[in-house]
Short mmCIF file of N, CA and C in Angstrom, two decimals:
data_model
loop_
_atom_site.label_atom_id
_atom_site.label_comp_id
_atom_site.label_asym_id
_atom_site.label_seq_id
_atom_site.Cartn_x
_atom_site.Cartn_y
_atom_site.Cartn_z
N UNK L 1 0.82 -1.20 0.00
CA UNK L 1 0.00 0.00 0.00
C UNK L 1 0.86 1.26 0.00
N UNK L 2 1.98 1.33 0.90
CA UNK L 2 2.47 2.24 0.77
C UNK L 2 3.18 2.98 -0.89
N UNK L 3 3.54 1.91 -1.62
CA UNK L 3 3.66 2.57 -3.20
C UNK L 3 2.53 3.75 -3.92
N UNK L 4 1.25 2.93 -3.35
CA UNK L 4 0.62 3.18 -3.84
C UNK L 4 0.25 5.12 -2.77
N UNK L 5 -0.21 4.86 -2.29
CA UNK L 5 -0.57 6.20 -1.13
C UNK L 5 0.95 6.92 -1.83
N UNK L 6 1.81 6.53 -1.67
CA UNK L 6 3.36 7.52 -2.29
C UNK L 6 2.30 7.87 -3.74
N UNK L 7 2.15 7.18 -4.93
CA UNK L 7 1.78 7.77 -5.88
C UNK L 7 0.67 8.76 -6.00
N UNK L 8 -0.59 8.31 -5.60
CA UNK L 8 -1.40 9.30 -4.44
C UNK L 8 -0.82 10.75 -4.46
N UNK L 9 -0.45 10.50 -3.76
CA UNK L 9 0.33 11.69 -2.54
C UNK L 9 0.74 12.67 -3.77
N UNK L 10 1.90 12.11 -4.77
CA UNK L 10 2.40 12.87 -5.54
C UNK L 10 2.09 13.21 -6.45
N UNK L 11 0.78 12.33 -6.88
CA UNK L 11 0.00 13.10 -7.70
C UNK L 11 -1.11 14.74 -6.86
N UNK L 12 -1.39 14.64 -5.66
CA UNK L 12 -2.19 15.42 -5.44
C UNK L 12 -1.37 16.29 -4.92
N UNK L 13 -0.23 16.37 -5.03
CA UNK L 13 0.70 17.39 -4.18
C UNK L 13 0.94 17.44 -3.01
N UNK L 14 0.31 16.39 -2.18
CA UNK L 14 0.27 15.98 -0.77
C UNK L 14 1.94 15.39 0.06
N UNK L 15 2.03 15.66 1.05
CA UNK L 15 2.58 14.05 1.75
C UNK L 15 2.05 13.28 1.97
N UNK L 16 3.25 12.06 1.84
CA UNK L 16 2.34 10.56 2.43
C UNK L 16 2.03 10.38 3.45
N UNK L 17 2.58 10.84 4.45
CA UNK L 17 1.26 10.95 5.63
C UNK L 17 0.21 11.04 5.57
N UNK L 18 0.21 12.39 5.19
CA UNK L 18 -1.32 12.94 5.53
C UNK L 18 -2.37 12.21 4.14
N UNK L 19 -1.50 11.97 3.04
CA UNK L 19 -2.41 11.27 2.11
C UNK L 19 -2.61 9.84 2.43
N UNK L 20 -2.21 9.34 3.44
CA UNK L 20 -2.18 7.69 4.16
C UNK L 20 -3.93 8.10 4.82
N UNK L 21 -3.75 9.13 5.37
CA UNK L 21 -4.71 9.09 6.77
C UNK L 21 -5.75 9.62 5.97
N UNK L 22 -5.87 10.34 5.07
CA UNK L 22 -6.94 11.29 4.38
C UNK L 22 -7.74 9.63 3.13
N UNK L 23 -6.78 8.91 2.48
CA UNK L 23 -7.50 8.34 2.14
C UNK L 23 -7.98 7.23 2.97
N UNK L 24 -7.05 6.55 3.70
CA UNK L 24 -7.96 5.77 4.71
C UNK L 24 -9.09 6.32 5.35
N UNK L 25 -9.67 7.62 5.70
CA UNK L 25 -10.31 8.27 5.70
C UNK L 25 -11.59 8.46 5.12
N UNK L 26 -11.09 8.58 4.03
CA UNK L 26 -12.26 8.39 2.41
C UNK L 26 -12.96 6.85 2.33
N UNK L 27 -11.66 5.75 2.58
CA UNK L 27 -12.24 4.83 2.13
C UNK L 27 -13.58 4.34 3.10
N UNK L 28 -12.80 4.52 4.10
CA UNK L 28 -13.97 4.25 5.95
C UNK L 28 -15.12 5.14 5.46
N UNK L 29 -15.20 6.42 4.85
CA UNK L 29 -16.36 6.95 4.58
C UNK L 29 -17.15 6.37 3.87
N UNK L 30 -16.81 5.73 2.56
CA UNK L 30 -17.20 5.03 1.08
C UNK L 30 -18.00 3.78 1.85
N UNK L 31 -17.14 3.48 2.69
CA UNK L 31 -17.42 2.33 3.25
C UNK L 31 -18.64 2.49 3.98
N UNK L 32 -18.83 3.25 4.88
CA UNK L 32 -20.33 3.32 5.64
C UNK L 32 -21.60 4.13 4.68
N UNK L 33 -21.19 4.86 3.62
CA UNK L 33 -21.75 5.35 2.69
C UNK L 33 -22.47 4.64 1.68
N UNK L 34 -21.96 3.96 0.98
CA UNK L 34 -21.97 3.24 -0.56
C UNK L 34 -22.49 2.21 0.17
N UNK L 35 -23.34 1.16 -0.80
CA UNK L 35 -23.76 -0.17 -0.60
C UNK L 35 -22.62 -1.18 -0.39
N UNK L 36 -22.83 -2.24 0.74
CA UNK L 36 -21.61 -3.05 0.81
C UNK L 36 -21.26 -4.12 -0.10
N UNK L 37 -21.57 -4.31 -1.02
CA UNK L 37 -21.27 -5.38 -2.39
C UNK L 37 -20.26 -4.27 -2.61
N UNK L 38 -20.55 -3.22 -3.73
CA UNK L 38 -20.07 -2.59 -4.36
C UNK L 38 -18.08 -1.86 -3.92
N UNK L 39 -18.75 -1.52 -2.70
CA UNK L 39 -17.65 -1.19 -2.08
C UNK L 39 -16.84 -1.89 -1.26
N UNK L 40 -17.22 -2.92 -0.70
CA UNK L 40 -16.35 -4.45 -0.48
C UNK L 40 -15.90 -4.75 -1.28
N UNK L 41 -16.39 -4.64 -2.61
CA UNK L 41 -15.43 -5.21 -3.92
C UNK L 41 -14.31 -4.25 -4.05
N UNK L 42 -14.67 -3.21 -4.32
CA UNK L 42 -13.76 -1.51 -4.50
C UNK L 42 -12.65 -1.85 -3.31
N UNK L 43 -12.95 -1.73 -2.21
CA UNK L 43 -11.57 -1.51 -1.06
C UNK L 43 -11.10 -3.12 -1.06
N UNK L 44 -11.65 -4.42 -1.42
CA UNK L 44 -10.77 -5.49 -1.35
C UNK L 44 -10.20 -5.93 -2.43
N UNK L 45 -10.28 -5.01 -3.71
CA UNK L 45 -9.40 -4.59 -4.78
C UNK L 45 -8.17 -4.15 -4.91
N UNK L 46 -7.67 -3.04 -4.17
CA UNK L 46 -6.38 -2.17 -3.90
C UNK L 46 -6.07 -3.40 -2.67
N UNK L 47 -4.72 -3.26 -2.96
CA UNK L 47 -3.73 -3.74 -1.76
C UNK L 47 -3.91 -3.01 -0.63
N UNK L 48 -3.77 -3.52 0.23
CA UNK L 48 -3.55 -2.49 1.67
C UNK L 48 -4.87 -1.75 1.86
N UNK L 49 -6.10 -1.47 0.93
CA UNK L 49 -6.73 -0.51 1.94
C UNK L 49 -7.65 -0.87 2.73
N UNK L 50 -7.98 -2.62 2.97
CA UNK L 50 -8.40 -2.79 4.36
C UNK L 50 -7.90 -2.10 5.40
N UNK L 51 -6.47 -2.56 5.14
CA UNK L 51 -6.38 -2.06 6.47
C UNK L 51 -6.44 -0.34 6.92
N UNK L 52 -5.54 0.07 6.31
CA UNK L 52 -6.19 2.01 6.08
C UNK L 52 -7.20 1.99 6.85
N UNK L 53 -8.90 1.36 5.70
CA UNK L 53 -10.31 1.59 6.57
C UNK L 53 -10.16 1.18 8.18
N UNK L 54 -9.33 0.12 8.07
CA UNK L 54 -9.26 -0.13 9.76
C UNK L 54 -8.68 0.83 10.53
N UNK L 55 -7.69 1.43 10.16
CA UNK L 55 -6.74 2.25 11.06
C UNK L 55 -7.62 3.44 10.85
N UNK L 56 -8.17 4.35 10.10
CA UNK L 56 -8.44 5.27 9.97
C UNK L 56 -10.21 5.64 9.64
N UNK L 57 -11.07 4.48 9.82
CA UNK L 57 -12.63 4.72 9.89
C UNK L 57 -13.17 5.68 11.04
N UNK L 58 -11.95 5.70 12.25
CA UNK L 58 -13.33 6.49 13.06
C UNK L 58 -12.63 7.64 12.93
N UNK L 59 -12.21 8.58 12.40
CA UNK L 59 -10.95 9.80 12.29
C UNK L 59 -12.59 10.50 12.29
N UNK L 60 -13.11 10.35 11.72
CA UNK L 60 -14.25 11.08 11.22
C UNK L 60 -15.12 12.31 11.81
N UNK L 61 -15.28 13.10 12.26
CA UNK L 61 -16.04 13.86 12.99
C UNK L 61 -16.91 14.82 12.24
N UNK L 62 -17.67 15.08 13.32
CA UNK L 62 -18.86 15.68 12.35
C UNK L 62 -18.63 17.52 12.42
N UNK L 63 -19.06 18.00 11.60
CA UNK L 63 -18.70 19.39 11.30
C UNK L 63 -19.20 20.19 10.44
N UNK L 64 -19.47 21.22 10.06
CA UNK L 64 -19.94 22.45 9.50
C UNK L 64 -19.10 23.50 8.91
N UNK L 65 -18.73 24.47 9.36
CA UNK L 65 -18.35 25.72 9.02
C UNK L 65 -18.14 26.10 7.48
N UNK L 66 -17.56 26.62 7.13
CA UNK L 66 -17.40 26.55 5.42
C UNK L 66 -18.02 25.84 4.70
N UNK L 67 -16.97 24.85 4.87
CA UNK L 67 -17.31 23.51 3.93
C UNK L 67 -18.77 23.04 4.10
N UNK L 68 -19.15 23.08 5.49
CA UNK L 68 -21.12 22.58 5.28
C UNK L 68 -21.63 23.74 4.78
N UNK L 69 -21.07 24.75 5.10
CA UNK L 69 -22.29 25.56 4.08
C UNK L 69 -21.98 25.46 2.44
N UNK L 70 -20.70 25.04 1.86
CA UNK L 70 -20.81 24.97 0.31
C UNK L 70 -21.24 23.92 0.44
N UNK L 71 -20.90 22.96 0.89
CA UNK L 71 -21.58 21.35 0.41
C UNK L 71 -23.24 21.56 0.57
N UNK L 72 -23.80 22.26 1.75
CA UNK L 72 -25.24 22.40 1.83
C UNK L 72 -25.63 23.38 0.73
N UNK L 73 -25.22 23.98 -0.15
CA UNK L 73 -25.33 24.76 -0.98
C UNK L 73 -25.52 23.85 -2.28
N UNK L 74 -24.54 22.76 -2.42
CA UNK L 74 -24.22 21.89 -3.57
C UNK L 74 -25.62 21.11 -3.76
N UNK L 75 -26.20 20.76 -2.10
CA UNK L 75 -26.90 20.03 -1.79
C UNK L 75 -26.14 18.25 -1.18
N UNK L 76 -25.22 18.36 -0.99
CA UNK L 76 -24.48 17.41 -0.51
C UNK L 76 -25.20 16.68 0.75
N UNK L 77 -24.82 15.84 1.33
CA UNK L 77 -25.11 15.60 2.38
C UNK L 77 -24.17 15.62 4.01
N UNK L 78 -25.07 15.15 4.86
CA UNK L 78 -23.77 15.48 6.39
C UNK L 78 -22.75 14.79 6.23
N UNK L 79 -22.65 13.52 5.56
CA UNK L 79 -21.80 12.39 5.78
C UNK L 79 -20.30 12.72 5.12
N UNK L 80 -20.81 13.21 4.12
CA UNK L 80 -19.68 13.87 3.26
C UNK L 80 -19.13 15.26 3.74
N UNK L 81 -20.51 15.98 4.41
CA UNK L 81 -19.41 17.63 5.28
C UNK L 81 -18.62 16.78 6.05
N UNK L 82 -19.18 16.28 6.84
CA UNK L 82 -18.12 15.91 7.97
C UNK L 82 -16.79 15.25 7.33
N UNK L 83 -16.54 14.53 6.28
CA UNK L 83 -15.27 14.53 6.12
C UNK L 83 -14.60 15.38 5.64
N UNK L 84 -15.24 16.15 4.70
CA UNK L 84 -14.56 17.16 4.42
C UNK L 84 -14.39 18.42 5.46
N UNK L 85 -14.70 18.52 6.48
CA UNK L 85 -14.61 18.95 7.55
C UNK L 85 -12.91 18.33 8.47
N UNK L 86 -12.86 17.15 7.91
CA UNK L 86 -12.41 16.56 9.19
C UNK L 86 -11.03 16.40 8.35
N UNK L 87 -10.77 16.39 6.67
CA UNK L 87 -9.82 16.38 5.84
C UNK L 87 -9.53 17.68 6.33
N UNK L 88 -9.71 18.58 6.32
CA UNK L 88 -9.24 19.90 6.22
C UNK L 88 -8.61 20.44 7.87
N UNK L 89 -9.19 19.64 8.91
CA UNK L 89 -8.58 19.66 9.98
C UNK L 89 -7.60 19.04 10.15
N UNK L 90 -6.89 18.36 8.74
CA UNK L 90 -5.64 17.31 8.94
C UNK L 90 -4.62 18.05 8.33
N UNK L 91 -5.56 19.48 7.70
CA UNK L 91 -4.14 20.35 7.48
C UNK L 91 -4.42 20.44 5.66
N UNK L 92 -5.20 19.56 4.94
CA UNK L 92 -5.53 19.80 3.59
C UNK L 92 -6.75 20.77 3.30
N UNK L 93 -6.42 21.57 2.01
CA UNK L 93 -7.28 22.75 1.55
C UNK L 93 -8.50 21.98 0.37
N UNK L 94 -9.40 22.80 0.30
CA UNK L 94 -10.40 22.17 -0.70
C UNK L 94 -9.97 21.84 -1.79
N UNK L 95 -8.69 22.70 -2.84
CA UNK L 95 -8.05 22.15 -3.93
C UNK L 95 -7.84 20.23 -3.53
N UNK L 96 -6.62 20.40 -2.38
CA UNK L 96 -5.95 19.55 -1.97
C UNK L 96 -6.96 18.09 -2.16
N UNK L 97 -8.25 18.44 -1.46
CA UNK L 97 -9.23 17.34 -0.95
C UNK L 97 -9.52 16.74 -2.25
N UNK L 98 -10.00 17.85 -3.33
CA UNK L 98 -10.03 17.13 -4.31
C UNK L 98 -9.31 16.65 -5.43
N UNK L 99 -8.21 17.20 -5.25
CA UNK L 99 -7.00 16.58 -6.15
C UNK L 99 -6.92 15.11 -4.92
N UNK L 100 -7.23 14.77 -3.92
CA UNK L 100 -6.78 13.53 -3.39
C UNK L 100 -7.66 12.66 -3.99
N UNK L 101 -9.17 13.35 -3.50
CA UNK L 101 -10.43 12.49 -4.41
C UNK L 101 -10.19 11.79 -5.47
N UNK L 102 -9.66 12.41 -6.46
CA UNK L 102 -9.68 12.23 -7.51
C UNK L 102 -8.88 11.53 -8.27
N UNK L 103 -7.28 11.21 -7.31
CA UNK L 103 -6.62 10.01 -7.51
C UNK L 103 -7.12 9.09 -6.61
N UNK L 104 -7.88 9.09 -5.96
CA UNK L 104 -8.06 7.87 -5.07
C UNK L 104 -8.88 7.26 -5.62
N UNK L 105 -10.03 7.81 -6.47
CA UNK L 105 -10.91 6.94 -7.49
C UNK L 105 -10.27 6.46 -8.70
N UNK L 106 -9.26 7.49 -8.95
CA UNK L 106 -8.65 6.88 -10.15
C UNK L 106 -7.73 5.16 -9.72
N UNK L 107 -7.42 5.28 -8.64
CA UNK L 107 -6.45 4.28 -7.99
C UNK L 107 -7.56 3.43 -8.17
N UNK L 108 -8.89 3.48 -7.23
CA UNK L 108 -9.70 2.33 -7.23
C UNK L 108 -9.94 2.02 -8.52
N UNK L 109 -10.17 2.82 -9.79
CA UNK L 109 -10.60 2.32 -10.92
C UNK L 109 -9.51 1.07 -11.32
N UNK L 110 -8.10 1.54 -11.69
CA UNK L 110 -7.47 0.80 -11.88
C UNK L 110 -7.24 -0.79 -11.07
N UNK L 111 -8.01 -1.12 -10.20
CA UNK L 111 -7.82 -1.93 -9.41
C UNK L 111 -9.09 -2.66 -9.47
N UNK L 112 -10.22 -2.09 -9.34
CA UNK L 112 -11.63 -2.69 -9.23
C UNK L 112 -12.53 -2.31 -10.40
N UNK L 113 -12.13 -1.50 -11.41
CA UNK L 113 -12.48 -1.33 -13.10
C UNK L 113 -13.89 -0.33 -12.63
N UNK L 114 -14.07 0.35 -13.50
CA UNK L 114 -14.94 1.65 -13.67
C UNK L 114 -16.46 1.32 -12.92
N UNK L 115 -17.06 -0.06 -13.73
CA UNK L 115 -18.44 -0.59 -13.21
C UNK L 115 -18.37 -0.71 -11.26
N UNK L 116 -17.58 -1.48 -11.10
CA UNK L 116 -17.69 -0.82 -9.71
C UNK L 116 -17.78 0.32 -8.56
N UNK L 117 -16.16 0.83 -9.20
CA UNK L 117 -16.38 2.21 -8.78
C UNK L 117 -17.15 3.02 -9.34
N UNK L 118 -18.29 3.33 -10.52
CA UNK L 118 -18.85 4.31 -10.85
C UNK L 118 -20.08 3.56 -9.88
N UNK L 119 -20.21 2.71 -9.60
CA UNK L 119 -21.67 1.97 -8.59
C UNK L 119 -21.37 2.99 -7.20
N UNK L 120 -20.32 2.91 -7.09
CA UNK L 120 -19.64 3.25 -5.27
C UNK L 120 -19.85 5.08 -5.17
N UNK L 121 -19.44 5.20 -6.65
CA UNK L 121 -20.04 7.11 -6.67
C UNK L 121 -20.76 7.82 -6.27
N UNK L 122 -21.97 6.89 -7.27
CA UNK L 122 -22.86 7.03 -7.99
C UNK L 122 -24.16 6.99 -6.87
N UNK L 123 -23.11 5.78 -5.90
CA UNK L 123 -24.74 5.67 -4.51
C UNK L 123 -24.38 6.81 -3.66
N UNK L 124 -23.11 7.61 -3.55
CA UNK L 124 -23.48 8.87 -2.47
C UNK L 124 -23.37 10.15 -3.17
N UNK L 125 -24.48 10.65 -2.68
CA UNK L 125 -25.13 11.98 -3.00
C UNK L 125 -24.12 12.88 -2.96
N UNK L 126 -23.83 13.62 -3.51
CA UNK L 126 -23.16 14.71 -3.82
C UNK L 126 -21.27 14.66 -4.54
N UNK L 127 -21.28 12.95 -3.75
CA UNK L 127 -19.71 12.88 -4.17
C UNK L 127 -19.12 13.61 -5.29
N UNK L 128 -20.23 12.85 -7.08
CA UNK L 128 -19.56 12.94 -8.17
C UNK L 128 -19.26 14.36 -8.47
N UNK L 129 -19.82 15.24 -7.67
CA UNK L 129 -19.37 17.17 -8.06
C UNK L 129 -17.97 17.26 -7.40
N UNK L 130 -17.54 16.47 -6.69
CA UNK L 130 -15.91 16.43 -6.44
C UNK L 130 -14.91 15.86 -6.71
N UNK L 131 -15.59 15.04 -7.73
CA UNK L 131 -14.57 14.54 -8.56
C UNK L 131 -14.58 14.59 -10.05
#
């Protein structure tokens, strides 16, 4: 996993730290979010990001300020402020969040092929406007 979170990382301009914890992060979200076929297939696709979801599912906290009011604007939902709430308390900016987004689906595509991950999107509300 770690190759992979390094490529991640350097694609979104990130460190691997914080792009370790931000997508384990994402995935624990996807995970209580998305239907569990779809996304059991998606995270037991990529190497390593069981465990990620394990280390990093409850990071999560719930939150507002900014970010809930654009996401409540988008029409998004809480599940998704709060991480993006809780990404941005790890020190990443809204560019950042979604340049991570956006390799991290690309990562899952390559691993679990488009039909899945566009299923895993596609079931939470507001995701696909951030990526």
């Amino acid at each position: 996993m770690n190759e992979i979170i390094d490529q991640i990382a350097t694609k979104a301009g990130i460190s691997p730290d914080i792009a370790e914890k931000a997508v384990g992060m994402m995935l624990g979200f996807l995970q209580r979010e998305a239907p569990d076929g779809p996304v059991t297939k998606m995270i037991d696709a990529i190497p390593g990001a069981s465990d990620l979801v394990a280390q990093y599912n409850g990071e999560e906290t719930s939150g507002g300020g900014l970010l809930g009011g654009l996401l409540n604007a988008v029409g998004a939902g809480g599940g998704l402020m709060a991480l993006g709430q809780s990404l941005m308390s790890s020190g990443l900016n809204m560019g950042e969040i979604s340049s991570l987004a956006r390799e991290t689906i690309a990562t899952a595509r390559e691993h679990a092929g488009d039909e899945v991950v566009d299923e895993v999107v596609n079931s939470v509300p507001g995701l696909s406007q951030f990526l």
